[in-house]
Tab-separated table of C-alpha atoms and ligand atoms in Angstrom:
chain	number	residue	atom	x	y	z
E	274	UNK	CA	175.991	81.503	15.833
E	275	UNK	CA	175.160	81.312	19.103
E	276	UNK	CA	174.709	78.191	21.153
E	277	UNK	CA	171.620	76.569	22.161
E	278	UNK	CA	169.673	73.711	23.161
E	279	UNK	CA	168.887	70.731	20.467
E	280	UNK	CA	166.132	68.558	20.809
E	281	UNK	CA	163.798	65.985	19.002
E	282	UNK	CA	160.796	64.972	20.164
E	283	UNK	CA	158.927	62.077	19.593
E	284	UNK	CA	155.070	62.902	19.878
E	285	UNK	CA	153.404	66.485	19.312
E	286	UNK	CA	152.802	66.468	22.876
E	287	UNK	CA	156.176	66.136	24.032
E	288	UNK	CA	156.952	69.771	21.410
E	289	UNK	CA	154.529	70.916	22.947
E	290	UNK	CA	155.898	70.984	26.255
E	291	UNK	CA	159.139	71.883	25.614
E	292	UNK	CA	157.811	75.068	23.744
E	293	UNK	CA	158.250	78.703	25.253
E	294	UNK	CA	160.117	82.163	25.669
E	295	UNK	CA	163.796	81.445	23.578
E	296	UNK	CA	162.597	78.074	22.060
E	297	UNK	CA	161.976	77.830	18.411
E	298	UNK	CA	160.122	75.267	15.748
E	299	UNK	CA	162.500	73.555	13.237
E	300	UNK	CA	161.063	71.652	10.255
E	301	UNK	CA	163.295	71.435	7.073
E	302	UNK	CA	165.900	74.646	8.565
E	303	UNK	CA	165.986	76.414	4.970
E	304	UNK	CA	164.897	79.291	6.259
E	305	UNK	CA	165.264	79.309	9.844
E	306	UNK	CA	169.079	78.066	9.651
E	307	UNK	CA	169.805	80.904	7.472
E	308	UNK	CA	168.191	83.528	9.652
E	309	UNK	CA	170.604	81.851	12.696
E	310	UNK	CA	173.234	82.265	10.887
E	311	UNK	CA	172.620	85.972	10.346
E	312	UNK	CA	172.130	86.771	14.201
E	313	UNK	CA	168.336	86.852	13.367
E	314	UNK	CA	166.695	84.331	15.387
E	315	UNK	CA	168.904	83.578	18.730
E	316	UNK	CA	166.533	80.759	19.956
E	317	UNK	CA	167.855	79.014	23.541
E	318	UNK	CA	166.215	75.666	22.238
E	319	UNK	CA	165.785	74.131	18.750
E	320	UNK	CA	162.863	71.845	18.532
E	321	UNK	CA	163.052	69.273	15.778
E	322	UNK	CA	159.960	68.494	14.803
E	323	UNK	CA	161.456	65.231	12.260
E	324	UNK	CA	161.011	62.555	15.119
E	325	UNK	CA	157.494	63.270	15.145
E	326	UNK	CA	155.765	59.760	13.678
E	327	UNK	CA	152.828	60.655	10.942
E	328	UNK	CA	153.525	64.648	11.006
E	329	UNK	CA	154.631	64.653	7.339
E	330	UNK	CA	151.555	62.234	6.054
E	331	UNK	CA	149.500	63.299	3.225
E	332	UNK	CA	146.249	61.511	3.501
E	333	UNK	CA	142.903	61.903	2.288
E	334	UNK	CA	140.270	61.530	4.472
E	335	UNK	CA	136.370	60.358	3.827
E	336	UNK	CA	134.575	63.769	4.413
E	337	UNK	CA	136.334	64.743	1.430
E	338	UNK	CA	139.399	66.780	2.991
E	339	UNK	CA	143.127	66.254	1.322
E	340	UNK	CA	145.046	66.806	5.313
E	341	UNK	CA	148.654	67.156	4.719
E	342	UNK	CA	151.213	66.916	7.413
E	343	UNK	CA	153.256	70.136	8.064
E	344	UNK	CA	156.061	68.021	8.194
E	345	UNK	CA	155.935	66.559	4.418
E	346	UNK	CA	158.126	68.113	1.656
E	347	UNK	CA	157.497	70.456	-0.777
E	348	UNK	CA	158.325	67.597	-3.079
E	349	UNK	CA	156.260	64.635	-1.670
E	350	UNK	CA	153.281	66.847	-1.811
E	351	UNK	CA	154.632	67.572	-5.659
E	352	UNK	CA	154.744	63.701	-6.050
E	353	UNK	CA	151.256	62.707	-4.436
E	354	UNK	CA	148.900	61.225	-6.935
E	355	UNK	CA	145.732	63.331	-5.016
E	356	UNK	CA	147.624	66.579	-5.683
E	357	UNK	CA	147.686	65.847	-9.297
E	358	UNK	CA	144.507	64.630	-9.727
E	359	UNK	CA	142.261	67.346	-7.542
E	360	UNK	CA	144.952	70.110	-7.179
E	361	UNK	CA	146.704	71.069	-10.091
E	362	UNK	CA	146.671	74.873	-9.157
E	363	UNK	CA	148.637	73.576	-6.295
E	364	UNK	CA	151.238	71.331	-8.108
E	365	UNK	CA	151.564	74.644	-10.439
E	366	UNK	CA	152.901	76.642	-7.489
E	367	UNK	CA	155.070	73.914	-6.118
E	368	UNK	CA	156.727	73.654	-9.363
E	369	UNK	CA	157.575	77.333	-9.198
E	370	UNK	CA	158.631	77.027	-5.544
E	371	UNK	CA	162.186	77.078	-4.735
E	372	UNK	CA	164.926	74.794	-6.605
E	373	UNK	CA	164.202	70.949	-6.773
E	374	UNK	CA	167.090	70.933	-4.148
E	375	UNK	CA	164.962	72.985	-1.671
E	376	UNK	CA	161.606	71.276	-2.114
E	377	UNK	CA	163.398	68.515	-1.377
E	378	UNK	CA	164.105	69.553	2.583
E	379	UNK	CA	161.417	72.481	3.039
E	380	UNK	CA	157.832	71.632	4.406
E	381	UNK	CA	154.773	72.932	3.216
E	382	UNK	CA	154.607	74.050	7.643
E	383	UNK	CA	157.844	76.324	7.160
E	384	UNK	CA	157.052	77.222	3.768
E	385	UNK	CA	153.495	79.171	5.369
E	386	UNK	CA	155.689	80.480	8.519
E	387	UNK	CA	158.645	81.320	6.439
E	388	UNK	CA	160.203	84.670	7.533
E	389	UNK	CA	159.731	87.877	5.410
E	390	UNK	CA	163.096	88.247	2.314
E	391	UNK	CA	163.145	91.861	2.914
E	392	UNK	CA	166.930	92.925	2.229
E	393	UNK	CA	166.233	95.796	5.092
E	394	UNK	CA	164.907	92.939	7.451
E	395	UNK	CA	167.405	90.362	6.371
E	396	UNK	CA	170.253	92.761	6.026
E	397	UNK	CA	172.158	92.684	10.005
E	398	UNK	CA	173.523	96.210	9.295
E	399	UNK	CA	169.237	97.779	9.287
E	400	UNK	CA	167.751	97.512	12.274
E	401	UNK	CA	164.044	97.887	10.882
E	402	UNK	CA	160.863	97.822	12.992
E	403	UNK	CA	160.179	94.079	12.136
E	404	UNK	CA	163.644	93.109	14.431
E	405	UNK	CA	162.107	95.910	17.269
E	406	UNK	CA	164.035	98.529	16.150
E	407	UNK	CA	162.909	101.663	14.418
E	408	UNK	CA	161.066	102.387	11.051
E	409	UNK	CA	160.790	101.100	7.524
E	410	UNK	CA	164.073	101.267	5.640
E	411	UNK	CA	162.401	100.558	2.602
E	412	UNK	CA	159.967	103.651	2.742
E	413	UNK	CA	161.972	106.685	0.748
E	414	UNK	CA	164.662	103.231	0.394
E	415	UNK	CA	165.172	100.760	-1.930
E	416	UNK	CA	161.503	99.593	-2.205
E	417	UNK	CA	160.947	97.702	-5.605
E	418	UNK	CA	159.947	94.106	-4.340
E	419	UNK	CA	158.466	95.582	-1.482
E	420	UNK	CA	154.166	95.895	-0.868
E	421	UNK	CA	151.882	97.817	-3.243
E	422	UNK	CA	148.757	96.901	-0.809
E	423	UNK	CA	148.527	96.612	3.266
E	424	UNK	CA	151.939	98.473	4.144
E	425	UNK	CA	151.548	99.955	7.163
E	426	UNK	CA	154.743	101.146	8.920
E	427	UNK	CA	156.436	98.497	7.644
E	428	UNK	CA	156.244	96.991	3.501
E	429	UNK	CA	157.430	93.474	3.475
E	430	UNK	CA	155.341	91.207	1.334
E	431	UNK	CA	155.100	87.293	2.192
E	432	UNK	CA	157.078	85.408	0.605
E	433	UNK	CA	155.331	81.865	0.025
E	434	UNK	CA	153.976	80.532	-2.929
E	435	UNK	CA	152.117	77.802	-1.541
E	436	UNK	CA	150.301	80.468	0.481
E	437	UNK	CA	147.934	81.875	-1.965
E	438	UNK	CA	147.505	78.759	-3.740
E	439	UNK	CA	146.276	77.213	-0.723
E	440	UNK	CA	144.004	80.090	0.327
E	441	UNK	CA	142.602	79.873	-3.493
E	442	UNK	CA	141.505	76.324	-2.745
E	443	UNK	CA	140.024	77.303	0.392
E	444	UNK	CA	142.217	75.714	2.725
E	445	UNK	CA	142.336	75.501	7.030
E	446	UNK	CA	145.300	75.198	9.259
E	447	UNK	CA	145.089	72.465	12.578
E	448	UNK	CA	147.158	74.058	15.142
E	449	UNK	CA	148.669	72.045	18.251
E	450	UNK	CA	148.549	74.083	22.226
E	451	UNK	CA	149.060	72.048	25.605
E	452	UNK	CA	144.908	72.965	25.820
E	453	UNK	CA	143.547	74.071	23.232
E	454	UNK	CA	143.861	72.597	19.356
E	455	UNK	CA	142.095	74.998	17.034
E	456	UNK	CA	141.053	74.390	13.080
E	457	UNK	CA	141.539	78.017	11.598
E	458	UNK	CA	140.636	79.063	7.860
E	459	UNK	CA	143.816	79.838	6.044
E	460	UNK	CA	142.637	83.384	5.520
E	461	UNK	CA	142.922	84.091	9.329
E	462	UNK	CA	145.999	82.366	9.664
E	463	UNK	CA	148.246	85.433	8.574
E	464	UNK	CA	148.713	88.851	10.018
E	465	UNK	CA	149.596	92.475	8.723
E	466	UNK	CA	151.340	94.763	9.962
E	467	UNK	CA	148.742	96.486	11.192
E	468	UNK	CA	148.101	93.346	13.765
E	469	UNK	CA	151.633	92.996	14.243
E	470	UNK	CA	154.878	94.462	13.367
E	471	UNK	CA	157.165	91.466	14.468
E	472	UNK	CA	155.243	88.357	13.692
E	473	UNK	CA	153.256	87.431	10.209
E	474	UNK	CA	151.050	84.741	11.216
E	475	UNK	CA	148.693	84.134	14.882
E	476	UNK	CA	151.097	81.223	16.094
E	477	UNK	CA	151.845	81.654	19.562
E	478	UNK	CA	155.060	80.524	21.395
E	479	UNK	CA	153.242	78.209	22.739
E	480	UNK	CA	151.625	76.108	19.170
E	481	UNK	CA	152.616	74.040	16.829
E	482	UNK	CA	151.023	74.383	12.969
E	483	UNK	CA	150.597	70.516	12.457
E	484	UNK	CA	148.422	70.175	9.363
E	485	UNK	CA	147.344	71.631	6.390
E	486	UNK	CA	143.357	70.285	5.212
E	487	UNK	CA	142.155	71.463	1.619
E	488	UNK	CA	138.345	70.476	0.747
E	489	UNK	CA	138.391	68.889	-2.687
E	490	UNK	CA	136.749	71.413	-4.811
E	491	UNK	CA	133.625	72.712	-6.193
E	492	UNK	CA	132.790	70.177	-9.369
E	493	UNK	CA	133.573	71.691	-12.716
E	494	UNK	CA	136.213	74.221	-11.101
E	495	UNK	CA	139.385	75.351	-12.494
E	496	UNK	CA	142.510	76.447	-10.848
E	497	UNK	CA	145.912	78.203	-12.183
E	498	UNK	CA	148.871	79.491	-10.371
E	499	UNK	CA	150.873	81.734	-12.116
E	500	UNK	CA	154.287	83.617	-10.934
E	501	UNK	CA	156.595	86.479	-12.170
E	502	UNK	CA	159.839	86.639	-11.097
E	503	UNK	CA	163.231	88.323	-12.396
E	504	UNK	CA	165.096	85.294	-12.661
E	505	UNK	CA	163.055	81.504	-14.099
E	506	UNK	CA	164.546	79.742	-11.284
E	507	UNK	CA	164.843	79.873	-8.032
E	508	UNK	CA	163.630	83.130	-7.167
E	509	UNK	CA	160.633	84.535	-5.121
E	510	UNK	CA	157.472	86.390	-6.463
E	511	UNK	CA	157.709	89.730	-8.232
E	512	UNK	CA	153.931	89.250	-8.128
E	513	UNK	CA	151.795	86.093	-8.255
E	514	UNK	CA	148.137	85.389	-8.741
E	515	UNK	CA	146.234	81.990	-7.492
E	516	UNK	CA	142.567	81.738	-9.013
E	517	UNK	CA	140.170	78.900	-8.382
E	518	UNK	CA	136.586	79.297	-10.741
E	519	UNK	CA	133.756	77.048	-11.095
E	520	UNK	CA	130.703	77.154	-13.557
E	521	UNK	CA	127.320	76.171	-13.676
E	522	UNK	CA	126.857	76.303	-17.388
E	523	UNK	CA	128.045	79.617	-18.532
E	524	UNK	CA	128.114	81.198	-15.068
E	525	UNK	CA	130.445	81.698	-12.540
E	526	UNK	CA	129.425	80.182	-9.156
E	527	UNK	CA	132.529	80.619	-7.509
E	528	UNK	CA	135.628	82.285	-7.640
E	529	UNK	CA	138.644	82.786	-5.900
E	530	UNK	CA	141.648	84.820	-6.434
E	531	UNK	CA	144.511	86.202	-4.514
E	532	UNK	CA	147.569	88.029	-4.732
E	533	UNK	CA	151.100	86.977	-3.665
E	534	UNK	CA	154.162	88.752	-3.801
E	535	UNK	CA	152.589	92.100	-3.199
E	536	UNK	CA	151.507	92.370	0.425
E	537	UNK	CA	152.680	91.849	3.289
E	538	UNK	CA	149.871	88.915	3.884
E	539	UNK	CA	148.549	86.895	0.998
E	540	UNK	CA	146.193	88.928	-0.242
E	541	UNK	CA	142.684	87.771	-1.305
E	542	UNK	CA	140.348	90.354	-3.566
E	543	UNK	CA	137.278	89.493	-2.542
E	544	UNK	CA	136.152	92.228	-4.489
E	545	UNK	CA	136.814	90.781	-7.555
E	546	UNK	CA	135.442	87.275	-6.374
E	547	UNK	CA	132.431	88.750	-5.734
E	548	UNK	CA	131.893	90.813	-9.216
E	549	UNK	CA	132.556	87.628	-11.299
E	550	UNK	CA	130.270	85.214	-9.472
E	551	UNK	CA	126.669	85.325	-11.256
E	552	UNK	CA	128.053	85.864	-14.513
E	553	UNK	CA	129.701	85.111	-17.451
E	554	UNK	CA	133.409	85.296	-17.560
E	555	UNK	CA	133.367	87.710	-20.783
E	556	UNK	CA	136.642	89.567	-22.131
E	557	UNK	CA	135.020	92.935	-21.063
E	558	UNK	CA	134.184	91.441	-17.378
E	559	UNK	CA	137.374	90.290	-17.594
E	560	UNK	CA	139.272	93.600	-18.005
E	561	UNK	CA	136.563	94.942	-14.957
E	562	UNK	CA	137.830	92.058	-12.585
E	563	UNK	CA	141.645	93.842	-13.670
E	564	UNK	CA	140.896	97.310	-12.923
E	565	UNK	CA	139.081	96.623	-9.658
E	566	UNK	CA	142.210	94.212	-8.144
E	567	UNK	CA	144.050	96.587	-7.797
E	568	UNK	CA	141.605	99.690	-6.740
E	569	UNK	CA	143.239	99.793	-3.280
E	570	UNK	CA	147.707	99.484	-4.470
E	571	UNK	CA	149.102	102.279	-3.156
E	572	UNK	CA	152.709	101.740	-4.669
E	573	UNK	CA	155.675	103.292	-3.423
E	574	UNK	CA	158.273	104.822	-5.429
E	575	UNK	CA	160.248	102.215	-7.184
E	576	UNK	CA	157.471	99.367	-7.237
E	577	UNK	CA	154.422	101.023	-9.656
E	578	UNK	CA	155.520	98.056	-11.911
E	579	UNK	CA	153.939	95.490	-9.349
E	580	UNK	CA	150.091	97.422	-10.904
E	581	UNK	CA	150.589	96.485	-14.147
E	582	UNK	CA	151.853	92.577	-13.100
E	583	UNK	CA	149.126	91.982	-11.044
E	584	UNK	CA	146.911	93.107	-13.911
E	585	UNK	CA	148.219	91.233	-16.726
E	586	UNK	CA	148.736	88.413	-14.372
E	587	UNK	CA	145.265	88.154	-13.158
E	588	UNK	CA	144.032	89.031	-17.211
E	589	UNK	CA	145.530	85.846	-18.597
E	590	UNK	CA	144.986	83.866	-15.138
E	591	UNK	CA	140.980	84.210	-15.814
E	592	UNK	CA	141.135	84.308	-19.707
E	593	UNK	CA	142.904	80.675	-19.070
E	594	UNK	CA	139.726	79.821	-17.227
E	595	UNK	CA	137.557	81.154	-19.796
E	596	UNK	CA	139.280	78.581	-22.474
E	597	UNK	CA	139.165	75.923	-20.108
E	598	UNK	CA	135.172	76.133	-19.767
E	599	UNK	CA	134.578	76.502	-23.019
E	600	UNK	CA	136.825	73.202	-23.771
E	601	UNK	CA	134.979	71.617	-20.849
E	602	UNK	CA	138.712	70.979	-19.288
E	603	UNK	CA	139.100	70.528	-15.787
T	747	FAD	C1	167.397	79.966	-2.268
T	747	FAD	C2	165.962	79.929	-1.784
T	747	FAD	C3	164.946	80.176	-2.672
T	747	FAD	C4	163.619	80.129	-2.244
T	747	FAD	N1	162.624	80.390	-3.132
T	747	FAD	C5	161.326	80.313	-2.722
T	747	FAD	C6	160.241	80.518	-3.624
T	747	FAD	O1	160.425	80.754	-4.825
T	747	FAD	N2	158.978	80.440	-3.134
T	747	FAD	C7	158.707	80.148	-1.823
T	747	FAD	O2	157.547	80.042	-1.447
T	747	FAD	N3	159.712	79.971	-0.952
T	747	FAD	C8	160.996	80.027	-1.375
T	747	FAD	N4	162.006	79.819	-0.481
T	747	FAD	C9	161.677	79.638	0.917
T	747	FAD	C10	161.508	78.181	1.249
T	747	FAD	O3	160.392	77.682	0.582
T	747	FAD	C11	161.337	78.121	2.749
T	747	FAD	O4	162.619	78.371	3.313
T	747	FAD	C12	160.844	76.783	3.222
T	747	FAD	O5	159.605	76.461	2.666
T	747	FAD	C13	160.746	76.768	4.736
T	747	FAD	O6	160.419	75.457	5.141
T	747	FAD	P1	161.364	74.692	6.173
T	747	FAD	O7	160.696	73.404	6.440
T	747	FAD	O8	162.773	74.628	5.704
T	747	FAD	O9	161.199	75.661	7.402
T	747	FAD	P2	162.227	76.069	8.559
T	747	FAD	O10	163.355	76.848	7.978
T	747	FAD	O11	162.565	74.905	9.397
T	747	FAD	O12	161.267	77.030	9.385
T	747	FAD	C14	160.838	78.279	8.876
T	747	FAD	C15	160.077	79.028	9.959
T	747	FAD	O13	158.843	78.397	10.231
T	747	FAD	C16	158.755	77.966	11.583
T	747	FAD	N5	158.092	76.663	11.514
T	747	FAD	C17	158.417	75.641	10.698
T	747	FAD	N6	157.533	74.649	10.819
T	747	FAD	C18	156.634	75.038	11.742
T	747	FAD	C19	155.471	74.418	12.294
T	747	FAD	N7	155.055	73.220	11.908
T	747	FAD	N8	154.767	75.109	13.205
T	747	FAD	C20	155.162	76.349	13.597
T	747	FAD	N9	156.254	76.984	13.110
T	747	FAD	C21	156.975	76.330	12.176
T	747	FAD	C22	160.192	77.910	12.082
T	747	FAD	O14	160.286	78.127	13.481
T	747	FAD	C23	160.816	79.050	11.294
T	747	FAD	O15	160.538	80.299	11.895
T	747	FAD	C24	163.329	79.836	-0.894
T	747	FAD	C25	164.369	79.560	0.014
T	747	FAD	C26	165.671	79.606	-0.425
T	747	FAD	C27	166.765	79.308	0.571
């Protein structure tokens, strides 16, 4: 490892400042640690972000927003009674997130600007396109937990779990700069490769993700978060699938799903969300909404599997739905 600068700040302001070329965030360091240790990020300055008063608060405020620091836990989040009580899609994914261990340290900030686990990337010995060297390793490599939809040049998919859960419920991103704070809708927060072949989210060197707001939602809605992986714990996404629904009577009047593990952005099917709102959510629509999310996978040659996951998946994600209206669950 190489040396560097440590320091911890006691206001957002003060981060702010100290931000620029060779200096890097640190929240919880179970990613970013491991990546120093691999020679993978060098940074000149390490900026704790755990002296900052009131950046890992989970509050919820009176226009009906839950805003969670970027600093809290995986597990506070887990343990907050407003979670439970208007978020159980999201306590679903935390529970899948990680080991118990890890949502202990990691924050729900680093878990959305987490690095990509490509074994190519990751792996000091391939110097891939994503560390500004040359190529995909994974294209005509070893590509099985690699992208089935937005590869471009490079197949990586992102590796959060929180991410599509929180873009299921809609959520927005407050990000800190020196001038210019922005509020951005979770679904603009990430980039593809086809934006950018070194960086998987808009944060500049220059800003600071501070918070995390999620709209309590639509009345009579209905949210599941459900994850394949090859090993039950502690292990990332094969595939995942976060869908939010909400009736009016029989019909859907809104619908979210999206699709982790599989690109190299969370990826939301719009498509689909738009052919299941005005209608029932029948067995036959059901099997439509299946076909059509995964019109656009272009799999490569080890990782057809991922089509029939995201399928089956998504199949008993909305059937689950369908039981829960016609219970009258939440
Ligand atoms: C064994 C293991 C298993 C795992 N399994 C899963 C899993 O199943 N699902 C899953 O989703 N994740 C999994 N992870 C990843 C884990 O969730 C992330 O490492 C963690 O969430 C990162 O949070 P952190 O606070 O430790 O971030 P750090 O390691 O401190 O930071 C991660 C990155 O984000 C940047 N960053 C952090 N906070 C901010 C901020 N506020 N603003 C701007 N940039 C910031 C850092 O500069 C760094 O680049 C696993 C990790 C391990 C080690």
């Amino acid at each position: 490892m190489k040396t560097f600068e440590y320091i911890t700040p006691e206001t957002i302001d003060e981060a702010l400042e100290l931000l620029g070329e060779g200096a890097q965030i640190l929240a919880g360091g179970t990613d970013l640690l491991g990546e120093m240790k691999r020679g993978l990020a060098t940074p000149k300055r390490l900026i704790n972000l755990k002296g900052i008063q009131g950046l890992a608060d989970i509050r919820s405020i009176p226009d009906g927003f839950l805003t969670i620091g970027s600093l809290a836990t995986l597990s506070h989040l887990a343990e907050h009674p407003l979670v439970a009580q208007h978020y159980p899609l999201l306590i679903e994914a935390l529970q899948r997130t990680a080991s118990p261990q890890i949502r202990n340290i990691a924050t729900v900030g680093g878990n959305l600007c987490q690095r990509p686990r490509c074994w190519y990337y990751r792996h000091s010995a391939f110097p891939c396109i994503r560390k500004h060297g040359e190529g995909c390793f994974a294209m005509g490599g070893q590509d099985r937990y690699h992208a089935i939809f937005g590869g471009h040049r490079c197949f990586i998919v992102h590796p959060s779990d929180l991410a599509p859960a929180l873009m299921a419920l809609d959520a927005e991103v407050r990000i800190a700069h020196a001038d210019d704070s922005r509020i951005v809708p979770l679904t603009d927060f990430f980039v593809g490769p086809r934006d950018s072949l070194t960086q998987e989210n808009i944060l500049t060197r220059q800003e600071i993700l501070t918070a995390i707001r999620i709209p309590v939602p639509p009345d009579n809605a209905y949210g599941t978060y459900l994850k394949v992986s090859e090993r039950k714990a502690t292990d990332f996404a094969l595939a995942s699938v976060a869908v939010s629904i909400a009736w009016l009577d029989t019909q859907v009047t809104h619908a979210r799903v999206v699709l982790g593990g599989v690109a190299p952005v969370p990826w939301r099917v719009k498509q689909v969300e738009e052919m299941l709102i005005g209608d029932e959510l029948s067995g036959k629509r059901i099997e439509r909404a299946c076909e059509r999310a995964v019109d656009d996978a272009t799999p490569l040659r080890h990782n057809r599997y991922k089509v029939a996951l995201v399928k089956g998946l998504l199949r008993k994600a909305l059937h689950a739905a369908h039981r829960s209206r016609e219970k009258g669950e939440k």
